[in-house]
PDB file of C-alpha atoms in Angstrom:
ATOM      1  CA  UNK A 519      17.859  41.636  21.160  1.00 47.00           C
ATOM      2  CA  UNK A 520      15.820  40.817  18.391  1.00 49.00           C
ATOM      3  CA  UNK A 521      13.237  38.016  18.747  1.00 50.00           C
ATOM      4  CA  UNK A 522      13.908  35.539  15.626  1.00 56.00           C
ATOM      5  CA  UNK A 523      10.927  33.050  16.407  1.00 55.00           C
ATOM      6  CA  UNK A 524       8.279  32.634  14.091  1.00 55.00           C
ATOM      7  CA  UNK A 525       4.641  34.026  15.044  1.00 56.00           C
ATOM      8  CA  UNK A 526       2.733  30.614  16.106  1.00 53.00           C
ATOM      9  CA  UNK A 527       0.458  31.538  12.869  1.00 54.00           C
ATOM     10  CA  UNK A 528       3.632  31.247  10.732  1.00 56.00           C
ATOM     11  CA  UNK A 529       3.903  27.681  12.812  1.00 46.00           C
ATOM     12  CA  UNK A 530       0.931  26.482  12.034  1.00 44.00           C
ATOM     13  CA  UNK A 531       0.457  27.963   8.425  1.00 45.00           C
ATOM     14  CA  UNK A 532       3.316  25.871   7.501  1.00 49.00           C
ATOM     15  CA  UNK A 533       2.292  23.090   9.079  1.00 43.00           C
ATOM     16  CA  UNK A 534      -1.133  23.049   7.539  1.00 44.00           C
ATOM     17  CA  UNK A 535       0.875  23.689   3.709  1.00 51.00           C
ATOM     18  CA  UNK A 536       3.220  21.014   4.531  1.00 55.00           C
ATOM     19  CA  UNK A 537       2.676  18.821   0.953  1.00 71.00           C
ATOM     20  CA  UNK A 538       4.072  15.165   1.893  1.00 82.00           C
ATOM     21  CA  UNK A 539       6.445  13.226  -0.584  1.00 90.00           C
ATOM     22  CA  UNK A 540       6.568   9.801  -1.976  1.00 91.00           C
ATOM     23  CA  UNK A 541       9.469   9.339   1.040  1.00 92.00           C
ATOM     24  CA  UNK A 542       6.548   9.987   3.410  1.00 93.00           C
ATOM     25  CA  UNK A 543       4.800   7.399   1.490  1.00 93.00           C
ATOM     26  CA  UNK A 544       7.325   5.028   2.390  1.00 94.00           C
ATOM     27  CA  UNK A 545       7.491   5.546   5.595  1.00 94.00           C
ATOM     28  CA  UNK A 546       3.888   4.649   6.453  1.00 93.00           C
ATOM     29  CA  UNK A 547       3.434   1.781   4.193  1.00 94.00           C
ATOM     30  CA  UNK A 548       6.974   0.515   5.879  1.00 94.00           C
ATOM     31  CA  UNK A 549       5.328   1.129   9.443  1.00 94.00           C
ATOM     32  CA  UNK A 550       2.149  -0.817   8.152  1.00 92.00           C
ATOM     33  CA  UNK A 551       4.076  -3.269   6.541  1.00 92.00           C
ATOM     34  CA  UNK A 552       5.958  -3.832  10.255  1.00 92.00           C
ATOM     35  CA  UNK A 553       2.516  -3.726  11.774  1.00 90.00           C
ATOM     36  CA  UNK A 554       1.372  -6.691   9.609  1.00 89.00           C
ATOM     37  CA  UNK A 555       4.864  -8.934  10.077  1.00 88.00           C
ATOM     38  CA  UNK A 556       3.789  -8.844  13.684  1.00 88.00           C
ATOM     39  CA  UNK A 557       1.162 -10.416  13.535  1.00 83.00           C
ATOM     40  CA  UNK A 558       0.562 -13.696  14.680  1.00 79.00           C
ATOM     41  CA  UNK A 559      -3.175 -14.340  13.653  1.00 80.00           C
ATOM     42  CA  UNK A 560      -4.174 -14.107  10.251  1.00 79.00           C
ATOM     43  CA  UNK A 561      -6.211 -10.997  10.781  1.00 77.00           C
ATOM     44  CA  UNK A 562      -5.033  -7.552  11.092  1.00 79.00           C
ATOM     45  CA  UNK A 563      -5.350  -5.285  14.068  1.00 79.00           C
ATOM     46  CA  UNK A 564      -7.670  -1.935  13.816  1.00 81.00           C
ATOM     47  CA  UNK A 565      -4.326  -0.398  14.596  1.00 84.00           C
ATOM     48  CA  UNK A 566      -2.586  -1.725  11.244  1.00 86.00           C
ATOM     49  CA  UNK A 567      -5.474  -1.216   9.518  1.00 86.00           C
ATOM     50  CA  UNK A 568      -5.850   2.247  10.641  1.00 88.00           C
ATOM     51  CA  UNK A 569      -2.688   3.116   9.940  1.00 90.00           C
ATOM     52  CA  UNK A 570      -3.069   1.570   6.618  1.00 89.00           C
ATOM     53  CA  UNK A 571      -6.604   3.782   5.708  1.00 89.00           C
ATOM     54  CA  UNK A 572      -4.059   6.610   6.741  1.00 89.00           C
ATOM     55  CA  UNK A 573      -1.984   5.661   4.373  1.00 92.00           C
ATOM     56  CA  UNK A 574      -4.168   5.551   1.020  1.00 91.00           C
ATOM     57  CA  UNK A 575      -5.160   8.990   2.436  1.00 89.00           C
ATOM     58  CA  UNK A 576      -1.926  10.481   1.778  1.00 92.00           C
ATOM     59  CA  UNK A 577      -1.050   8.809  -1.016  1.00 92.00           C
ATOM     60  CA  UNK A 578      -4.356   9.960  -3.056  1.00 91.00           C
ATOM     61  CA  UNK A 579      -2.706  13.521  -2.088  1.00 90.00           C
ATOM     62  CA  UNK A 580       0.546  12.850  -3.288  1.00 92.00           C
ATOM     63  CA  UNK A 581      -0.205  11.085  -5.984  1.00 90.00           C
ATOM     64  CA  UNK A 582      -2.301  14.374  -7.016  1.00 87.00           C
ATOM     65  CA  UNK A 583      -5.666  12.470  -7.861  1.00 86.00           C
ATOM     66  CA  UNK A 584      -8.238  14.638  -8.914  1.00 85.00           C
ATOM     67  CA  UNK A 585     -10.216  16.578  -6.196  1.00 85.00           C
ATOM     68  CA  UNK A 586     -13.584  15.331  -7.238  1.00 86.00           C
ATOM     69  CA  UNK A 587     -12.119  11.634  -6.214  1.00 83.00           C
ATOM     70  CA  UNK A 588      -9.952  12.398  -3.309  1.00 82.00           C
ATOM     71  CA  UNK A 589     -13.626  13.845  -1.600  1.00 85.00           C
ATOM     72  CA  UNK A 590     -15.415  10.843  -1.881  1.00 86.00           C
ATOM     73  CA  UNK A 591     -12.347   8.508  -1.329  1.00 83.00           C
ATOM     74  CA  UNK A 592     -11.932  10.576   1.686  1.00 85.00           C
ATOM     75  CA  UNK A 593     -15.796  10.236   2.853  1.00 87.00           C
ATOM     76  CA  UNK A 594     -15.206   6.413   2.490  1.00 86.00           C
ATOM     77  CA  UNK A 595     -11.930   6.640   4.811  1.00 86.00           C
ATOM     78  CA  UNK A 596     -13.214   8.514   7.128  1.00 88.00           C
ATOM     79  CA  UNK A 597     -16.716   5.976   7.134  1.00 88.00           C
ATOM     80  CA  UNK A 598     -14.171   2.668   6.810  1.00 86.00           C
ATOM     81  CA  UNK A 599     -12.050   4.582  10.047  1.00 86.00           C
ATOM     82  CA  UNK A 600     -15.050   4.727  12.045  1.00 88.00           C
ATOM     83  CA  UNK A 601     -15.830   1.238  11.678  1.00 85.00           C
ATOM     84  CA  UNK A 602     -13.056  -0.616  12.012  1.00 82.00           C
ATOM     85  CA  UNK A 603     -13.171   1.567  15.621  1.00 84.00           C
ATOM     86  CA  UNK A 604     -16.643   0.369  16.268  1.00 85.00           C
ATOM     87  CA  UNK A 605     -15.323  -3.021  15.478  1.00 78.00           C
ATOM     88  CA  UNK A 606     -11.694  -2.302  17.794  1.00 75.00           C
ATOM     89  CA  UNK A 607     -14.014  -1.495  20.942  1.00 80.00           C
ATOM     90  CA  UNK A 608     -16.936  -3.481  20.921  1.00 80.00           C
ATOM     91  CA  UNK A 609     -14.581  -6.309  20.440  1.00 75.00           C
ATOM     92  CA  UNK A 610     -16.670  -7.880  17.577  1.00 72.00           C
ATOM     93  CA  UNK A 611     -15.952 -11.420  15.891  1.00 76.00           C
ATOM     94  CA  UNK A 612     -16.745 -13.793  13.641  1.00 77.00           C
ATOM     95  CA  UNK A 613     -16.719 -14.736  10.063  1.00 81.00           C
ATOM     96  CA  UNK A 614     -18.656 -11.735   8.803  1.00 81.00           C
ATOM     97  CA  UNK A 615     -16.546  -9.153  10.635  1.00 78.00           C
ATOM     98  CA  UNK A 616     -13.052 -11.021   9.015  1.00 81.00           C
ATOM     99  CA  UNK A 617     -14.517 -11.081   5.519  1.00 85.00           C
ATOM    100  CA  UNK A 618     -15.335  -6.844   6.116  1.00 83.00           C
ATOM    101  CA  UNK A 619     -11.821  -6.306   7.787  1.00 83.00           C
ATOM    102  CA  UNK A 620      -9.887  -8.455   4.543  1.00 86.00           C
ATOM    103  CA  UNK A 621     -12.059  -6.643   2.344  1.00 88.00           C
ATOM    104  CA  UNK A 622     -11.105  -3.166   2.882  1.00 86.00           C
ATOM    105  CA  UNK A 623      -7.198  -4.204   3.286  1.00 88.00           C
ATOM    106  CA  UNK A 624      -7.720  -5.542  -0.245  1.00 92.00           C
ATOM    107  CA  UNK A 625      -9.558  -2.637  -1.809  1.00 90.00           C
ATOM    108  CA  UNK A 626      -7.760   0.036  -0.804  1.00 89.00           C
ATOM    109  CA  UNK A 627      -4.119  -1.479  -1.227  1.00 92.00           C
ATOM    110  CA  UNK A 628      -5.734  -2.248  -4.544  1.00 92.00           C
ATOM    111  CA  UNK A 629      -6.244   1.282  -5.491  1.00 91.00           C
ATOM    112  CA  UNK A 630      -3.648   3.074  -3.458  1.00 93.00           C
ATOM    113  CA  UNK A 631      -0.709   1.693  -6.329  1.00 92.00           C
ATOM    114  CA  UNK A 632      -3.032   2.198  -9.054  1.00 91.00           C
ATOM    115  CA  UNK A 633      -2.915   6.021  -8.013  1.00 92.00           C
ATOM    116  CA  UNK A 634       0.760   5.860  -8.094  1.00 92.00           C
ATOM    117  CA  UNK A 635       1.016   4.388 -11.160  1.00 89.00           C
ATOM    118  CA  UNK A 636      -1.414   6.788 -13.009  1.00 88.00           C
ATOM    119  CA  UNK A 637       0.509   9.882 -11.270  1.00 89.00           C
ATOM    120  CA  UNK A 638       3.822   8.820 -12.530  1.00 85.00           C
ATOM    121  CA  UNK A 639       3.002   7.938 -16.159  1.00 82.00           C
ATOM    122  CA  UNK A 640       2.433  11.319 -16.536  1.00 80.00           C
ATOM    123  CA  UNK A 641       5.318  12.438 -14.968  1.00 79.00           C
ATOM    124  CA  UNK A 642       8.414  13.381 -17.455  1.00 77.00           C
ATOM    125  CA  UNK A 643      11.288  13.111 -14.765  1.00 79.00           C
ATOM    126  CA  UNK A 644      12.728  10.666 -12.792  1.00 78.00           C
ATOM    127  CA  UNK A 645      14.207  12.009  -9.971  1.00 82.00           C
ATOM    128  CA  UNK A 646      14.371  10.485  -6.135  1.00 84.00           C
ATOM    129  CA  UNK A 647      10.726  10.802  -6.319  1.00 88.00           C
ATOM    130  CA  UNK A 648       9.883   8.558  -9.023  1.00 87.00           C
ATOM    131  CA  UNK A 649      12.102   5.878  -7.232  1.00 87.00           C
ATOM    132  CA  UNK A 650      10.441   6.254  -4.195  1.00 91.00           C
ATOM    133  CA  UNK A 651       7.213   6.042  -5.998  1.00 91.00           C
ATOM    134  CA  UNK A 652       7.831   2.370  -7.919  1.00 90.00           C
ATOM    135  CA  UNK A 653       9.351   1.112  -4.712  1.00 92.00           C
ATOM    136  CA  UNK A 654       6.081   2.170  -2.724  1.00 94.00           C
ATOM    137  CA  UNK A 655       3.572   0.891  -5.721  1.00 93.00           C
ATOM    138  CA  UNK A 656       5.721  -2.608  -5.272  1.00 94.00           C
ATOM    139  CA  UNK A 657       5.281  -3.306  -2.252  1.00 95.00           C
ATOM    140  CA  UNK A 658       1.513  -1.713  -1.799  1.00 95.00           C
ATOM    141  CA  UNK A 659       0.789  -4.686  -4.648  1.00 95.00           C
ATOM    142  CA  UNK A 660       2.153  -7.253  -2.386  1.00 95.00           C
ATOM    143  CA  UNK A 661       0.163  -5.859   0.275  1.00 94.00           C
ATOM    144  CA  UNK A 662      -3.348  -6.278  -1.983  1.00 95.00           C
ATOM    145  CA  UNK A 663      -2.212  -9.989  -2.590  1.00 95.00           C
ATOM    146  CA  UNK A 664      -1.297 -10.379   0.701  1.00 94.00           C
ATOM    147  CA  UNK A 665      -4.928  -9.484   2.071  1.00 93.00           C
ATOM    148  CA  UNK A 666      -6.352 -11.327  -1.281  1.00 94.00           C
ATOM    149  CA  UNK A 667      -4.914 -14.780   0.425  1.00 93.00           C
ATOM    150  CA  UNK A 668      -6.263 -14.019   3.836  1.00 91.00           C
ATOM    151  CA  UNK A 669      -9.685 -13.265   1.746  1.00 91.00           C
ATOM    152  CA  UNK A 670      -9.645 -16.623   0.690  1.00 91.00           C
ATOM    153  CA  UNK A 671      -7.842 -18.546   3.706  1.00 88.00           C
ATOM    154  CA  UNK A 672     -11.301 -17.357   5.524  1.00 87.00           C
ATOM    155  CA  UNK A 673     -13.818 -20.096   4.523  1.00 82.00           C
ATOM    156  CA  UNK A 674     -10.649 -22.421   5.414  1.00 82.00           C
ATOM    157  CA  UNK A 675      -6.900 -22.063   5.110  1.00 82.00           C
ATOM    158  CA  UNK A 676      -5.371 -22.537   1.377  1.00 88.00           C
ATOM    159  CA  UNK A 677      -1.788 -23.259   2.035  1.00 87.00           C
ATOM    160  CA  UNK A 678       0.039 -26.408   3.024  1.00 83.00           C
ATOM    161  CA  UNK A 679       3.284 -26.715   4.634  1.00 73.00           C
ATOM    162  CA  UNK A 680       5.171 -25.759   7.653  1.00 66.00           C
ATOM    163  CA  UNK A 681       4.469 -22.977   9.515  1.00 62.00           C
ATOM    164  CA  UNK A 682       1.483 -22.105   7.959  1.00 68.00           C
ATOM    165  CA  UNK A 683      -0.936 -20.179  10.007  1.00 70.00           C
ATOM    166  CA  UNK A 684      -0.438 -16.320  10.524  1.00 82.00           C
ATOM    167  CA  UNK A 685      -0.328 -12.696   8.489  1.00 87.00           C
ATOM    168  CA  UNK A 686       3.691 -12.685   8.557  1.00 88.00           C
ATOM    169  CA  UNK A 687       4.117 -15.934   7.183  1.00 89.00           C
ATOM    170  CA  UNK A 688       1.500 -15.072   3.961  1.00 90.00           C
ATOM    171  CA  UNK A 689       3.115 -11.584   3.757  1.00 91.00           C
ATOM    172  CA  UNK A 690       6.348 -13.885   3.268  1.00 90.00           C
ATOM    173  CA  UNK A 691       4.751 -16.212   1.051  1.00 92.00           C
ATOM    174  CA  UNK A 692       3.225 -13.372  -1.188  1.00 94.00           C
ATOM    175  CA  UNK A 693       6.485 -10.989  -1.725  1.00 94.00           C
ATOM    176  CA  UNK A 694       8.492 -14.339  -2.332  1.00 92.00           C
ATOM    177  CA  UNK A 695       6.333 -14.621  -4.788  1.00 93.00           C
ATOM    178  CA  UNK A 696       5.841 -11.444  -6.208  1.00 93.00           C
ATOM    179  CA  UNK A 697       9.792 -11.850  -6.956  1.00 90.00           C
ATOM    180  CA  UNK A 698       9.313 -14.940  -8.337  1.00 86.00           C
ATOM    181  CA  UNK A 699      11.908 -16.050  -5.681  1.00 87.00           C
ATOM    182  CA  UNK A 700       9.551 -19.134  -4.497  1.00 79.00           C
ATOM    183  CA  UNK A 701      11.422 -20.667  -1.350  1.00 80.00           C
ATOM    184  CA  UNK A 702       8.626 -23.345  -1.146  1.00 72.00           C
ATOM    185  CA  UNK A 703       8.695 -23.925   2.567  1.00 78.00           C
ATOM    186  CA  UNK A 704       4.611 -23.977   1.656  1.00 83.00           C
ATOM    187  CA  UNK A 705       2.265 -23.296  -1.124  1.00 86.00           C
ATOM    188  CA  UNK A 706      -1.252 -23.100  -1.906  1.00 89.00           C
ATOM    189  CA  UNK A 707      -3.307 -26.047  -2.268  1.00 89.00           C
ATOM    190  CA  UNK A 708      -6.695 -24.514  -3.442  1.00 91.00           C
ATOM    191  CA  UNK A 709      -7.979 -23.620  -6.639  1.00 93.00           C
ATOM    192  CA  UNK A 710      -8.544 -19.547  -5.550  1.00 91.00           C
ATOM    193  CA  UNK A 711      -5.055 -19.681  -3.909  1.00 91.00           C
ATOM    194  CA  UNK A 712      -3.028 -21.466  -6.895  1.00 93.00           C
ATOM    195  CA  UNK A 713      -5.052 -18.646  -9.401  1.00 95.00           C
ATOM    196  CA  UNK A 714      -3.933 -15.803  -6.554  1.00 95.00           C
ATOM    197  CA  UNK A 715      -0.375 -16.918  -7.104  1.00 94.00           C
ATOM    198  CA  UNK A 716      -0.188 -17.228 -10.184  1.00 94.00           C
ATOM    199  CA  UNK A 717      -1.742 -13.767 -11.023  1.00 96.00           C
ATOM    200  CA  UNK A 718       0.759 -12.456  -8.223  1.00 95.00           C
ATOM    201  CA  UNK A 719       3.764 -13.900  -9.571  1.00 93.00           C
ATOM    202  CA  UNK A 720       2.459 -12.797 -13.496  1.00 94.00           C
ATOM    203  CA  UNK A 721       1.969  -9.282 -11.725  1.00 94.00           C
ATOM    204  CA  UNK A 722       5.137  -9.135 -10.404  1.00 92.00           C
ATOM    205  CA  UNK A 723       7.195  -9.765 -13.638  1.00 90.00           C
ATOM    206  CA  UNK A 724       4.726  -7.366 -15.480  1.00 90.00           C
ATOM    207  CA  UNK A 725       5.826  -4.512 -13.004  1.00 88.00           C
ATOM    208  CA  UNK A 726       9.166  -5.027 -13.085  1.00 85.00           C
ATOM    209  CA  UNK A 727       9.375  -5.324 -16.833  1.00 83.00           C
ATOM    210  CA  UNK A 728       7.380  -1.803 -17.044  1.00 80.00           C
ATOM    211  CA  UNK A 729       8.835   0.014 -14.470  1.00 78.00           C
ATOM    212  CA  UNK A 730      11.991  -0.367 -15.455  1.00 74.00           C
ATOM    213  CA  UNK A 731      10.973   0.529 -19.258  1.00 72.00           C
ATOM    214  CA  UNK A 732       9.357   4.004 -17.282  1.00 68.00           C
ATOM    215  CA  UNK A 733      12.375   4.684 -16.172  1.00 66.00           C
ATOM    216  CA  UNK A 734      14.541   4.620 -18.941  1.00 64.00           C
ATOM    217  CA  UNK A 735      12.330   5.715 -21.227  1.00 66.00           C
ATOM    218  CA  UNK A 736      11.877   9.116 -18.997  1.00 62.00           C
ATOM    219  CA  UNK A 737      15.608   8.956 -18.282  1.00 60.00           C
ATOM    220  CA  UNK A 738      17.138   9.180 -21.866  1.00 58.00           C
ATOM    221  CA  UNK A 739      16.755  12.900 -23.651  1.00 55.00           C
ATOM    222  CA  UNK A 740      13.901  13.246 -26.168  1.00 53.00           C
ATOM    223  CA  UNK A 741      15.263  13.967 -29.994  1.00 51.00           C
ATOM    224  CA  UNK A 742      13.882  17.410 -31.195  1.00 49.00           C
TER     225      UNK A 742
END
């Protein structure tokens, strides 16, 4: 009987090789995205924001960014990882430690769908991938606004209206109006938050105006 079971080497080479997808993408930002709704503070965990650190990580590598970058943007993970777990177990508080946390929510779900972006304009297919891809970038820019309210909601809160108060209900506020969909249950009443959402809502048409144009642009055949 013949022993079909790959040498553990084999195992493990493959493992190492694996090359994650835009769908793996997805996944995470969806489980970070969960992470936040649950909140019921305005601040993130160290969890979510783990999680979401791990989450840039593999999207630089997906989104192929040039090795040169990915190094130091890894260096600054890896130093942004560590503190946020400094920060976890000493149980730190206080104004200076909220402004740090918001700040590297909104920097790296800044860049994260600027790499995605910049990876599929030079891509010349549009395949399950590419969807993927615009779908992740979306919601990764409702993220960074998302984190750019709590930013400013830390000297003192910026909205007005009922059941105003924690990160789910400013994730809500921000994708409703990334979409333009604007339920008004509440809105900002501050100059920084009114600019936010309007710059949100101006991003949002942008996006879907261009990605769209990507697509079919990429989808219908060149002329020789």
């Amino acid at each position: 009987m013949t022993d079909t079971a790959p040498p553990p080497t084999h195992f493990w080479a493959r493992i190492l090789s694996w090359t994650p997808g835009y769908g793996t993408v997805l996944v995470l930002i969806g489980i970070a995205y969960a992470l936040c709704a649950a909140q019921t503070g305005t601040q993130p965990t160290a969890f979510a924001l783990l999680v979401q650190l791990l989450t840039v990580g593999v999207i630089f590598r997906v989104a192929e960014v040039r090795k040169r970058i990915q190094d130091v943007a890894t260096i600054i993970l890896i130093v942004a990882a560590v503190g946020i777990a400094i920060v976890w177990a000493s149980g730190a508080e206080g104004t200076g430690v909220k402004i740090a946390l918001a700040m590297v929510a909104v920097v790296f779900y800044g860049v994260a769908p600027a790499a995605i972006i910049g990876h599929q304009i030079h891509r010349d297919i549009v395949d399950a991938q590419t969807v993927f891809a615009v779908i992740s970038a979306y919601i990764l820019i409702g993220m960074f606004f998302t984190f750019a309210y709590v930013l400013a909601s830390i000297p003192g809160n910026i909205f007005q209206g009922e059941g105003v108060g924690s990160l789910s209900e400013i994730l809500f506020f921000s994708f409703t109006s990334l979409s333009t969909t604007g339920y008004g249950n509440f809105v900002p009443v501050t100059a920084s938050g009114q600019t936010l959402a309007i710059a949100e809502i101006i991003t949002g048409q942008l996006f879907i105006g261009l990605a769209i144009a990507r697509v079919v642009t990429a989808w219908i055949p060149k002329r020789k």
